[in-house]
Short mmCIF file of C-alpha atoms and ligand atoms in Angstrom, two decimals:
data_model
loop_
_atom_site.label_atom_id
_atom_site.label_comp_id
_atom_site.label_asym_id
_atom_site.label_seq_id
_atom_site.Cartn_x
_atom_site.Cartn_y
_atom_site.Cartn_z
CA UNK A 1 -4.62 -29.29 0.58
CA UNK A 2 -8.27 -27.55 0.85
CA UNK A 3 -10.84 -28.67 -1.50
CA UNK A 4 -11.58 -25.79 -3.44
CA UNK A 5 -13.94 -26.63 -6.63
CA UNK A 6 -14.42 -23.18 -8.38
CA UNK A 7 -12.83 -19.94 -7.76
CA UNK A 8 -14.69 -18.22 -4.55
CA UNK A 9 -16.92 -15.20 -4.77
CA UNK A 10 -15.26 -11.64 -4.63
CA UNK A 11 -15.98 -9.63 -1.50
CA UNK A 12 -18.81 -7.38 -1.96
CA UNK A 13 -21.34 -5.18 0.24
CA UNK A 14 -24.33 -7.16 -0.96
CA UNK A 15 -24.14 -9.11 2.08
CA UNK A 16 -25.45 -6.94 5.06
CA UNK A 17 -23.39 -7.56 8.09
CA UNK A 18 -20.33 -8.23 5.92
CA UNK A 19 -17.22 -6.23 6.64
CA UNK A 20 -17.38 -5.05 3.08
CA UNK A 21 -20.69 -3.68 3.60
CA UNK A 22 -19.70 -1.77 6.78
CA UNK A 23 -17.03 -0.37 4.56
CA UNK A 24 -18.88 0.79 1.73
CA UNK A 25 -21.62 1.84 3.44
CA UNK A 26 -19.98 3.78 6.45
CA UNK A 27 -16.27 4.23 5.72
CA UNK A 28 -16.12 5.25 2.13
CA UNK A 29 -18.75 8.23 2.84
CA UNK A 30 -16.76 9.36 5.63
CA UNK A 31 -13.69 9.68 3.67
CA UNK A 32 -15.55 11.73 1.08
CA UNK A 33 -16.82 13.88 3.80
CA UNK A 34 -13.21 14.72 5.00
CA UNK A 35 -12.07 15.15 1.41
CA UNK A 36 -14.97 17.92 0.86
CA UNK A 37 -14.04 19.48 4.30
CA UNK A 38 -10.52 19.71 3.29
CA UNK A 39 -11.20 21.51 0.04
CA UNK A 40 -13.40 23.62 1.92
CA UNK A 41 -10.71 24.55 4.59
CA UNK A 42 -8.32 25.39 1.68
CA UNK A 43 -10.64 28.09 0.36
CA UNK A 44 -8.92 30.97 1.42
CA UNK A 45 -5.48 29.51 0.07
CA UNK A 46 -6.86 28.79 -3.29
CA UNK A 47 -8.07 32.54 -3.33
CA UNK A 48 -4.58 33.80 -2.48
CA UNK A 49 -2.82 31.63 -4.97
CA UNK A 50 -5.12 31.91 -8.01
CA UNK A 51 -7.93 34.51 -7.24
CA UNK A 52 -11.19 33.87 -8.20
CA UNK A 53 -10.71 31.00 -10.38
CA UNK A 54 -9.23 29.18 -7.48
CA UNK A 55 -12.56 29.55 -5.62
CA UNK A 56 -14.59 28.54 -8.61
CA UNK A 57 -12.57 25.23 -9.09
CA UNK A 58 -12.92 24.37 -5.41
CA UNK A 59 -16.82 24.83 -5.71
CA UNK A 60 -16.71 22.61 -8.91
CA UNK A 61 -14.68 19.98 -7.49
CA UNK A 62 -16.59 20.00 -4.13
CA UNK A 63 -20.01 19.54 -5.92
CA UNK A 64 -18.48 16.55 -7.87
CA UNK A 65 -17.63 15.12 -4.50
CA UNK A 66 -21.00 15.70 -3.12
CA UNK A 67 -22.60 14.17 -6.39
CA UNK A 68 -20.24 11.12 -5.59
CA UNK A 69 -20.98 10.66 -2.06
CA UNK A 70 -24.67 10.80 -2.88
CA UNK A 71 -24.53 8.09 -5.49
CA UNK A 72 -22.54 5.94 -3.05
CA UNK A 73 -24.95 6.37 -0.12
CA UNK A 74 -28.15 5.80 -2.26
CA UNK A 75 -26.54 3.01 -3.69
CA UNK A 76 -26.73 4.00 -7.64
CA UNK A 77 -25.26 2.05 -10.51
CA UNK A 78 -21.83 2.60 -10.99
CA UNK A 79 -21.29 4.92 -13.80
CA UNK A 80 -18.85 5.13 -16.58
CA UNK A 81 -15.88 7.60 -16.31
CA UNK A 82 -16.68 10.64 -18.18
CA UNK A 83 -12.97 12.35 -17.73
CA UNK A 84 -10.23 12.52 -20.30
CA UNK A 85 -7.61 11.20 -17.98
CA UNK A 86 -5.52 8.54 -19.68
CA UNK A 87 -6.32 5.75 -17.95
CA UNK A 88 -10.33 6.39 -18.46
CA UNK A 89 -10.60 3.72 -21.16
CA UNK A 90 -9.19 0.98 -19.10
CA UNK A 91 -11.76 1.82 -16.50
CA UNK A 92 -14.52 1.86 -18.68
CA UNK A 93 -13.30 -1.26 -20.14
CA UNK A 94 -13.26 -2.91 -16.70
CA UNK A 95 -16.78 -1.52 -15.98
CA UNK A 96 -18.30 -3.16 -18.87
CA UNK A 97 -16.58 -6.48 -17.88
CA UNK A 98 -18.35 -6.15 -14.58
CA UNK A 99 -21.69 -5.05 -16.01
CA UNK A 100 -21.29 -8.44 -18.23
CA UNK A 101 -20.83 -10.31 -15.05
CA UNK A 102 -23.83 -9.19 -13.51
CA UNK A 103 -25.66 -11.12 -16.16
CA UNK A 104 -28.39 -8.90 -17.56
CA UNK A 105 -29.48 -7.87 -14.10
CA UNK A 106 -29.03 -4.44 -15.16
CA UNK A 107 -26.40 -1.98 -14.08
CA UNK A 108 -24.52 -3.14 -11.11
CA UNK A 109 -24.75 -0.78 -7.90
CA UNK A 110 -22.13 0.30 -5.30
CA UNK A 111 -23.33 -2.53 -3.01
CA UNK A 112 -23.82 -5.06 -5.91
CA UNK A 113 -20.49 -4.89 -7.08
CA UNK A 114 -16.85 -6.23 -5.62
CA UNK A 115 -15.71 -4.32 -2.82
CA UNK A 116 -12.14 -3.82 -4.34
CA UNK A 117 -13.75 -2.23 -7.61
CA UNK A 118 -15.89 0.08 -5.97
CA UNK A 119 -13.32 1.36 -3.47
CA UNK A 120 -10.48 1.92 -6.13
CA UNK A 121 -13.43 3.72 -8.07
CA UNK A 122 -14.32 5.86 -5.29
CA UNK A 123 -10.54 7.23 -5.31
CA UNK A 124 -10.42 7.32 -9.02
CA UNK A 125 -13.32 9.75 -8.92
CA UNK A 126 -12.16 11.72 -6.16
CA UNK A 127 -9.02 12.36 -8.28
CA UNK A 128 -10.99 13.14 -11.18
CA UNK A 129 -12.81 15.79 -9.02
CA UNK A 130 -9.88 17.75 -8.62
CA UNK A 131 -7.81 16.88 -11.56
CA UNK A 132 -10.30 18.30 -13.83
CA UNK A 133 -10.42 21.47 -12.18
CA UNK A 134 -7.34 23.70 -12.95
CA UNK A 135 -5.74 25.53 -11.19
CA UNK A 136 -6.22 23.36 -8.09
CA UNK A 137 -5.75 20.09 -10.40
CA UNK A 138 -2.75 19.08 -8.48
CA UNK A 139 -4.15 19.37 -5.02
CA UNK A 140 -3.94 16.29 -2.81
CA UNK A 141 -6.76 16.11 -0.80
CA UNK A 142 -5.16 13.78 1.66
CA UNK A 143 -1.93 15.51 1.97
CA UNK A 144 -2.32 16.89 5.45
CA UNK A 145 -3.06 13.61 6.73
CA UNK A 146 -0.17 11.96 5.45
CA UNK A 147 2.21 14.84 6.64
CA UNK A 148 0.48 14.85 10.25
CA UNK A 149 1.00 10.99 10.29
CA UNK A 150 4.85 11.87 9.65
CA UNK A 151 5.21 14.66 12.30
CA UNK A 152 3.12 12.78 14.81
CA UNK A 153 5.57 9.67 14.43
CA UNK A 154 8.39 11.92 14.95
CA UNK A 155 9.62 9.90 18.10
CA UNK A 156 9.46 6.78 16.64
CA UNK A 157 11.25 7.73 13.27
CA UNK A 158 13.89 9.34 15.39
CA UNK A 159 14.36 6.19 17.24
CA UNK A 160 14.39 4.12 13.90
CA UNK A 161 16.97 6.43 12.49
CA UNK A 162 19.18 6.36 15.38
CA UNK A 163 19.14 2.46 15.75
CA UNK A 164 19.98 2.19 12.13
CA UNK A 165 22.83 4.74 11.97
CA UNK A 166 24.45 2.88 15.11
CA UNK A 167 24.07 -0.40 13.22
CA UNK A 168 25.53 1.12 10.18
CA UNK A 169 28.72 2.06 12.09
CA UNK A 170 29.53 -2.00 12.42
CA UNK A 171 27.76 -3.22 9.59
CA UNK A 172 30.57 -4.50 7.98
CA UNK A 173 31.84 -6.54 10.89
CA UNK A 174 28.63 -8.43 11.18
CA UNK A 175 28.76 -12.08 10.65
CA UNK A 176 25.79 -14.26 8.96
CA UNK A 177 23.86 -14.79 11.82
CA UNK A 178 23.92 -11.08 13.08
CA UNK A 179 22.83 -9.91 9.40
CA UNK A 180 20.16 -12.73 9.71
CA UNK A 181 18.83 -11.22 12.75
CA UNK A 182 19.01 -7.48 11.80
CA UNK A 183 17.30 -8.26 8.56
CA UNK A 184 14.34 -9.99 10.75
CA UNK A 185 14.23 -7.11 12.97
CA UNK A 186 13.70 -4.62 10.15
CA UNK A 187 11.11 -6.86 8.23
CA UNK A 188 9.08 -6.90 11.30
CA UNK A 189 9.61 -3.07 11.61
CA UNK A 190 8.24 -2.61 8.16
CA UNK A 191 5.64 -5.26 8.54
CA UNK A 192 4.13 -3.58 11.88
CA UNK A 193 4.59 0.07 10.29
CA UNK A 194 1.91 -1.11 8.13
CA UNK A 195 -0.83 -0.41 11.06
CA UNK A 196 -0.29 3.15 10.08
CA UNK A 197 -3.16 3.35 7.64
CA UNK A 198 -5.21 6.33 7.32
CA UNK A 199 -7.84 4.49 4.76
CA UNK A 200 -8.20 1.94 7.52
CA UNK A 201 -9.04 4.51 10.27
CA UNK A 202 -10.95 6.95 7.73
CA UNK A 203 -8.51 9.38 8.46
CA UNK A 204 -8.20 9.06 12.25
CA UNK A 205 -4.76 9.42 13.72
CA UNK A 206 -2.84 6.16 13.39
CA UNK A 207 0.74 7.80 14.09
CA UNK A 208 3.39 5.37 15.58
CA UNK A 209 4.23 6.93 19.07
CA UNK A 210 6.58 4.22 20.63
CA UNK A 211 9.86 3.06 19.35
CA UNK A 212 9.05 0.34 16.70
CA UNK A 213 11.88 -1.64 17.78
CA UNK A 214 10.67 -2.30 21.44
CA UNK A 215 8.17 -5.04 21.23
CA UNK A 216 8.96 -6.99 18.23
CA UNK A 217 9.44 -9.93 20.41
CA UNK A 218 6.06 -9.50 21.86
CA UNK A 219 4.40 -9.32 18.69
CA UNK A 220 5.75 -12.69 16.96
CA UNK A 221 2.74 -14.73 17.96
CA UNK A 222 0.63 -12.24 16.20
CA UNK A 223 2.69 -13.26 12.78
CA UNK A 224 0.56 -15.92 11.23
CA UNK A 225 2.47 -16.55 8.55
CA UNK A 226 6.22 -16.06 8.92
CA UNK A 227 8.56 -16.93 5.80
CA UNK A 228 11.30 -14.52 6.96
CA UNK A 229 13.60 -17.50 6.89
CA UNK A 230 12.91 -18.11 3.09
CA UNK A 231 13.44 -14.33 2.33
CA UNK A 232 16.81 -14.52 4.23
CA UNK A 233 17.65 -17.98 2.20
CA UNK A 234 17.37 -16.20 -0.98
CA UNK A 235 18.62 -13.17 0.02
CA UNK A 236 22.05 -14.79 1.39
CA UNK A 237 22.46 -17.23 -1.30
CA UNK A 238 22.77 -14.66 -3.98
CA UNK A 239 25.30 -12.59 -1.78
CA UNK A 240 27.24 -15.82 -1.23
CA UNK A 241 27.29 -16.29 -5.23
CA UNK A 242 28.92 -12.93 -5.29
CA UNK A 243 26.19 -10.24 -6.35
CA UNK A 244 29.24 -7.79 -7.28
CA UNK A 245 29.08 -9.57 -10.78
CA UNK A 246 25.60 -10.20 -11.03
CA UNK A 247 22.84 -7.64 -10.07
CA UNK A 248 20.33 -8.51 -6.94
CA UNK A 249 17.37 -6.29 -7.40
CA UNK A 250 14.67 -5.81 -4.81
CA UNK A 251 11.37 -4.19 -5.64
CA UNK A 252 9.12 -2.69 -3.02
CA UNK A 253 5.61 -2.20 -3.84
CA UNK A 254 4.96 0.52 -1.20
CA UNK A 255 1.90 1.30 0.74
CA UNK A 256 1.54 4.04 3.24
CA UNK A 257 3.26 7.17 3.46
CA UNK A 258 4.33 8.56 6.81
CA UNK A 259 5.67 6.09 9.53
CA UNK A 260 5.48 3.01 7.33
CA UNK A 261 7.52 4.81 4.29
CA UNK A 262 10.38 5.43 6.71
CA UNK A 263 10.33 1.82 8.01
CA UNK A 264 10.50 0.68 4.18
CA UNK A 265 13.41 2.92 3.38
CA UNK A 266 15.18 1.78 6.45
CA UNK A 267 14.75 -1.72 5.30
CA UNK A 268 15.91 -0.60 1.73
CA UNK A 269 18.71 0.90 3.08
CA UNK A 270 19.85 -2.10 5.36
CA UNK A 271 19.40 -4.46 1.82
CA UNK A 272 22.01 -2.05 -0.02
CA UNK A 273 24.29 -1.48 2.84
CA UNK A 274 24.77 -5.09 3.81
CA UNK A 275 25.02 -5.86 -0.21
CA UNK A 276 22.15 -8.18 0.31
CA UNK A 277 21.08 -6.23 -2.65
CA UNK A 278 22.77 -3.74 -4.91
CA UNK A 279 19.45 -2.11 -6.10
CA UNK A 280 16.43 -1.41 -4.63
CA UNK A 281 13.13 -0.22 -6.91
CA UNK A 282 10.29 1.43 -5.25
CA UNK A 283 6.70 1.65 -6.66
CA UNK A 284 4.43 4.13 -5.67
CA UNK A 285 1.08 5.51 -6.86
CA UNK A 286 0.66 8.09 -9.58
CA UNK A 287 -2.46 9.65 -8.09
CA UNK A 288 -3.64 10.27 -4.33
CA UNK A 289 -4.96 6.89 -3.22
CA UNK A 290 -6.47 5.37 -0.18
CA UNK A 291 -5.93 8.41 1.81
CA UNK A 292 -2.49 7.35 3.01
CA UNK A 293 -0.74 5.61 0.01
CA UNK A 294 2.83 7.10 -1.19
CA UNK A 295 2.76 9.19 -4.13
CA UNK A 296 6.10 10.73 -5.59
CA UNK A 297 5.51 13.65 -3.92
CA UNK A 298 5.16 12.13 -0.77
CA UNK A 299 8.21 10.11 -1.26
CA UNK A 300 10.53 12.92 -1.98
CA UNK A 301 8.65 15.14 0.57
CA UNK A 302 9.54 12.40 3.39
CA UNK A 303 13.33 12.17 2.46
CA UNK A 304 13.55 16.10 2.40
CA UNK A 305 11.68 16.27 5.73
CA UNK A 306 14.28 13.96 7.37
CA UNK A 307 17.09 15.72 5.68
CA UNK A 308 16.03 19.03 7.37
CA UNK A 309 14.77 17.26 10.68
CA UNK A 310 16.54 18.77 13.53
CA UNK A 311 18.17 15.38 14.67
CA UNK A 312 21.60 14.25 13.34
CA UNK A 313 20.72 10.66 12.56
CA UNK A 314 17.46 11.50 11.08
CA UNK A 315 18.93 14.01 8.78
CA UNK A 316 21.78 11.56 8.09
CA UNK A 317 19.35 9.28 6.81
CA UNK A 318 17.66 11.81 4.74
CA UNK A 319 20.59 12.71 3.00
CA UNK A 320 22.02 9.05 2.44
CA UNK A 321 18.45 8.27 0.78
CA UNK A 322 18.92 11.42 -1.50
CA UNK A 323 22.26 10.12 -2.51
CA UNK A 324 21.24 6.79 -3.00
CA UNK A 325 18.32 8.10 -5.48
CA UNK A 326 21.09 10.39 -7.26
CA UNK A 327 23.22 7.22 -7.85
CA UNK A 328 20.82 5.21 -8.94
CA UNK A 329 21.24 2.57 -6.34
CA UNK A 330 17.18 3.36 -5.61
CA UNK A 331 14.68 3.98 -8.14
CA UNK A 332 11.38 5.60 -7.72
CA UNK A 333 8.61 4.29 -10.28
CA UNK A 334 4.86 4.84 -10.41
CA UNK A 335 2.54 3.11 -12.87
CA UNK A 336 -0.94 3.69 -13.77
CA UNK A 337 -1.75 0.09 -13.10
CA UNK A 338 -1.28 0.19 -9.49
CA UNK A 339 -4.35 2.62 -9.28
CA UNK A 340 -6.53 0.35 -11.44
CA UNK A 341 -9.03 -1.97 -10.11
CA UNK A 342 -7.52 -5.02 -11.52
CA UNK A 343 -6.06 -7.81 -9.58
CA UNK A 344 -2.48 -8.74 -10.35
CA UNK A 345 -3.17 -11.81 -12.04
CA UNK A 346 -4.41 -9.62 -14.94
CA UNK A 347 -1.12 -7.36 -14.83
CA UNK A 348 0.52 -9.30 -17.71
CA UNK A 349 -2.15 -8.69 -19.79
CA UNK A 350 -3.27 -5.21 -18.88
CA UNK A 351 -0.16 -3.74 -18.02
CA UNK A 352 2.56 -5.93 -20.03
CA UNK A 353 5.42 -3.22 -19.65
CA UNK A 354 5.04 -3.28 -15.74
CA UNK A 355 4.99 -6.97 -15.36
CA UNK A 356 8.10 -7.13 -17.83
CA UNK A 357 9.75 -4.66 -15.34
CA UNK A 358 8.93 -6.83 -12.22
CA UNK A 359 10.46 -9.89 -14.09
CA UNK A 360 13.78 -8.29 -14.03
CA UNK A 361 13.45 -8.06 -10.06
CA UNK A 362 14.96 -11.03 -7.86
CA UNK A 363 12.34 -10.21 -5.21
CA UNK A 364 9.28 -8.38 -4.76
CA UNK A 365 7.97 -7.20 -1.39
CA UNK A 366 4.18 -6.08 -1.55
CA UNK A 367 3.34 -3.95 1.26
CA UNK A 368 -0.11 -3.73 2.82
CA UNK A 369 -3.53 -4.82 2.61
CA UNK A 370 -4.53 -3.43 -0.82
CA UNK A 371 -1.65 -5.29 -2.39
CA UNK A 372 -2.72 -8.39 -0.61
CA UNK A 373 -6.17 -8.17 -1.69
CA UNK A 374 -4.92 -7.65 -5.52
CA UNK A 375 -2.55 -10.36 -5.18
CA UNK A 376 -5.50 -12.85 -4.16
CA UNK A 377 -7.90 -11.41 -6.26
CA UNK A 378 -9.89 -10.25 -3.13
CA UNK A 379 -11.94 -13.48 -2.98
CA UNK A 380 -13.69 -15.34 -0.07
CA UNK A 381 -10.78 -17.99 0.03
CA UNK A 382 -10.62 -20.88 2.49
CA UNK A 383 -7.83 -19.60 4.76
CA UNK A 384 -5.82 -22.84 4.19
CA UNK A 385 -5.63 -22.58 0.04
CA UNK A 386 -2.06 -22.14 -0.90
CA UNK A 387 -0.78 -18.89 -1.37
CA UNK A 388 0.52 -20.11 -4.70
CA UNK A 389 -3.00 -21.08 -5.86
CA UNK A 390 -4.60 -17.64 -4.76
CA UNK A 391 -2.03 -15.70 -6.86
CA UNK A 392 -3.76 -17.40 -10.00
CA UNK A 393 -0.33 -17.54 -11.94
CA UNK A 394 0.83 -14.02 -10.74
CA UNK A 395 4.51 -14.70 -10.30
CA UNK A 396 6.99 -12.30 -12.28
CA UNK A 397 9.68 -12.91 -9.69
CA UNK A 398 10.06 -14.53 -6.19
CA UNK A 399 7.54 -12.49 -4.39
CA UNK A 400 6.52 -11.91 -0.55
CA UNK A 401 3.87 -9.80 1.20
CA UNK A 402 4.02 -7.77 4.25
CA UNK A 403 0.63 -7.29 5.54
CA UNK A 404 -1.24 -6.26 8.58
CA UNK A 405 -4.81 -7.91 8.09
CA UNK A 406 -7.33 -5.44 7.73
CA UNK A 407 -9.78 -7.39 5.05
CA UNK A 408 -11.43 -10.55 5.40
CA UNK A 409 -9.13 -12.42 3.00
CA UNK A 410 -6.34 -14.52 3.89
CA UNK A 411 -4.71 -17.78 2.59
CA UNK A 412 -1.85 -20.14 3.42
CA UNK A 413 -2.59 -20.71 6.93
CA UNK A 414 -2.34 -24.27 8.42
CA UNK A 415 -5.55 -26.26 8.39
CA UNK A 416 -7.45 -25.16 11.38
CA UNK A 417 -5.55 -22.11 12.28
CA UNK A 418 -7.93 -19.91 11.03
CA UNK A 419 -10.86 -21.53 12.70
CA UNK A 420 -8.68 -21.54 15.94
CA UNK A 421 -8.00 -18.02 15.91
CA UNK A 422 -11.66 -17.16 14.90
CA UNK A 423 -12.81 -18.90 18.05
CA UNK A 424 -10.53 -16.70 20.16
CA UNK A 425 -10.45 -13.39 18.39
CA UNK A 426 -13.44 -12.89 15.97
CA UNK A 427 -12.20 -9.71 14.63
CA UNK A 428 -8.85 -11.22 13.79
CA UNK A 429 -9.26 -10.59 9.74
CA UNK A 430 -9.85 -7.18 10.21
CA UNK A 431 -8.56 -5.58 13.33
CA UNK A 432 -4.94 -4.92 11.77
CA UNK A 433 -3.61 -6.61 14.86
CA UNK A 434 -1.97 -9.61 13.09
CA UNK A 435 0.21 -9.80 10.33
CA UNK A 436 1.83 -11.92 7.60
CA UNK A 437 5.10 -12.25 5.88
CA UNK A 438 3.99 -14.68 3.17
CA UNK A 439 6.51 -15.57 0.62
CA UNK A 440 6.15 -17.63 -2.94
CA UNK A 441 8.94 -18.40 -4.60
CA UNK A 442 7.02 -18.45 -7.95
CA UNK A 443 7.95 -22.19 -8.91
MG1 MG B 501 -2.85 1.96 2.22
#
């Protein structure tokens, strides 16, 4: 076990040349500029829909976003939220906490604050800029990018839906070995679907072009932690205990809409169709978040798009999935906590209702990089520190992270494994090329 004497420091932009520095200085302003452009481009639409009031609201929202971009670029202090949105008091309490951490060195600025916190803060301010300006208050500045990713991944989506519908035809005849194999395939599809992330590419095209099932074999060496066997054990032992009598609930804490979401929905359908689980709960974001994260609107929109798609197997998926939601086999949730800056170790205290709900689950699947950062507190951990230790007492239920690496925090590797990859591929932690399927039983 790695010797760790104290909690390591949070990643922040204060170290020039660090990845966090690059993101805060370069990528976040680009995302803001795109959001401003998007509002500009919709000016006529706002006018047609709401008249002068719509255009005035657009102008006010743009001026708030420009002010925000200026604060960021000139490394001003992070200021308390001034809006009346329900989560503002929680945010401002967190801000006080950060200020106290800076030991009287004044107001912490964008670059002096933890990266995770200021990145979340930026998305929260983008939301406030629009949400405070009716009648355009429900406009999602990231909506177009998410839809574009979905449409540009069309062929991959068709390939996946076709594969899955063919699989469903014989699903009852599959023996345990085959079930295990198919589960592993769909877990990997869901894992690599996480490459489609628009916050990572600052909104540039990340759609999936090739069939997601084609190159799984070749990608196996890139899975740095592979706990699929543990997931299988948990699922199959419950099935063998006969879950008809006792429920087995899986929760998927979603990341991106577009192609990745379709991969997650296929995985969820597989779990219920094989009776490895009999309930799947999805957790999305209650506000537009990290450019491509799934909101309730994106979730429903995706299922509707699939339904009305011009491909038989694609629309079959959409129809089945709406049915699952109607019957309560699938449940969609969003909770404010997912768009707060807090790491998950503080969930029990900050959002006890959500923590209690997750405790009802039999397995939690956390998708993507941001969830991983929040699971591990976004610290500069040594790579060989055990996952369980980095979770810092967060274990409402057995959990698993399916994540492609896009930020420089990673735990649970074999001793020396991180150093070895570092030597051959210095960008391994942030390139999105590597992935993990990392399990914690919570014991
Ligand atoms: Mg995301």
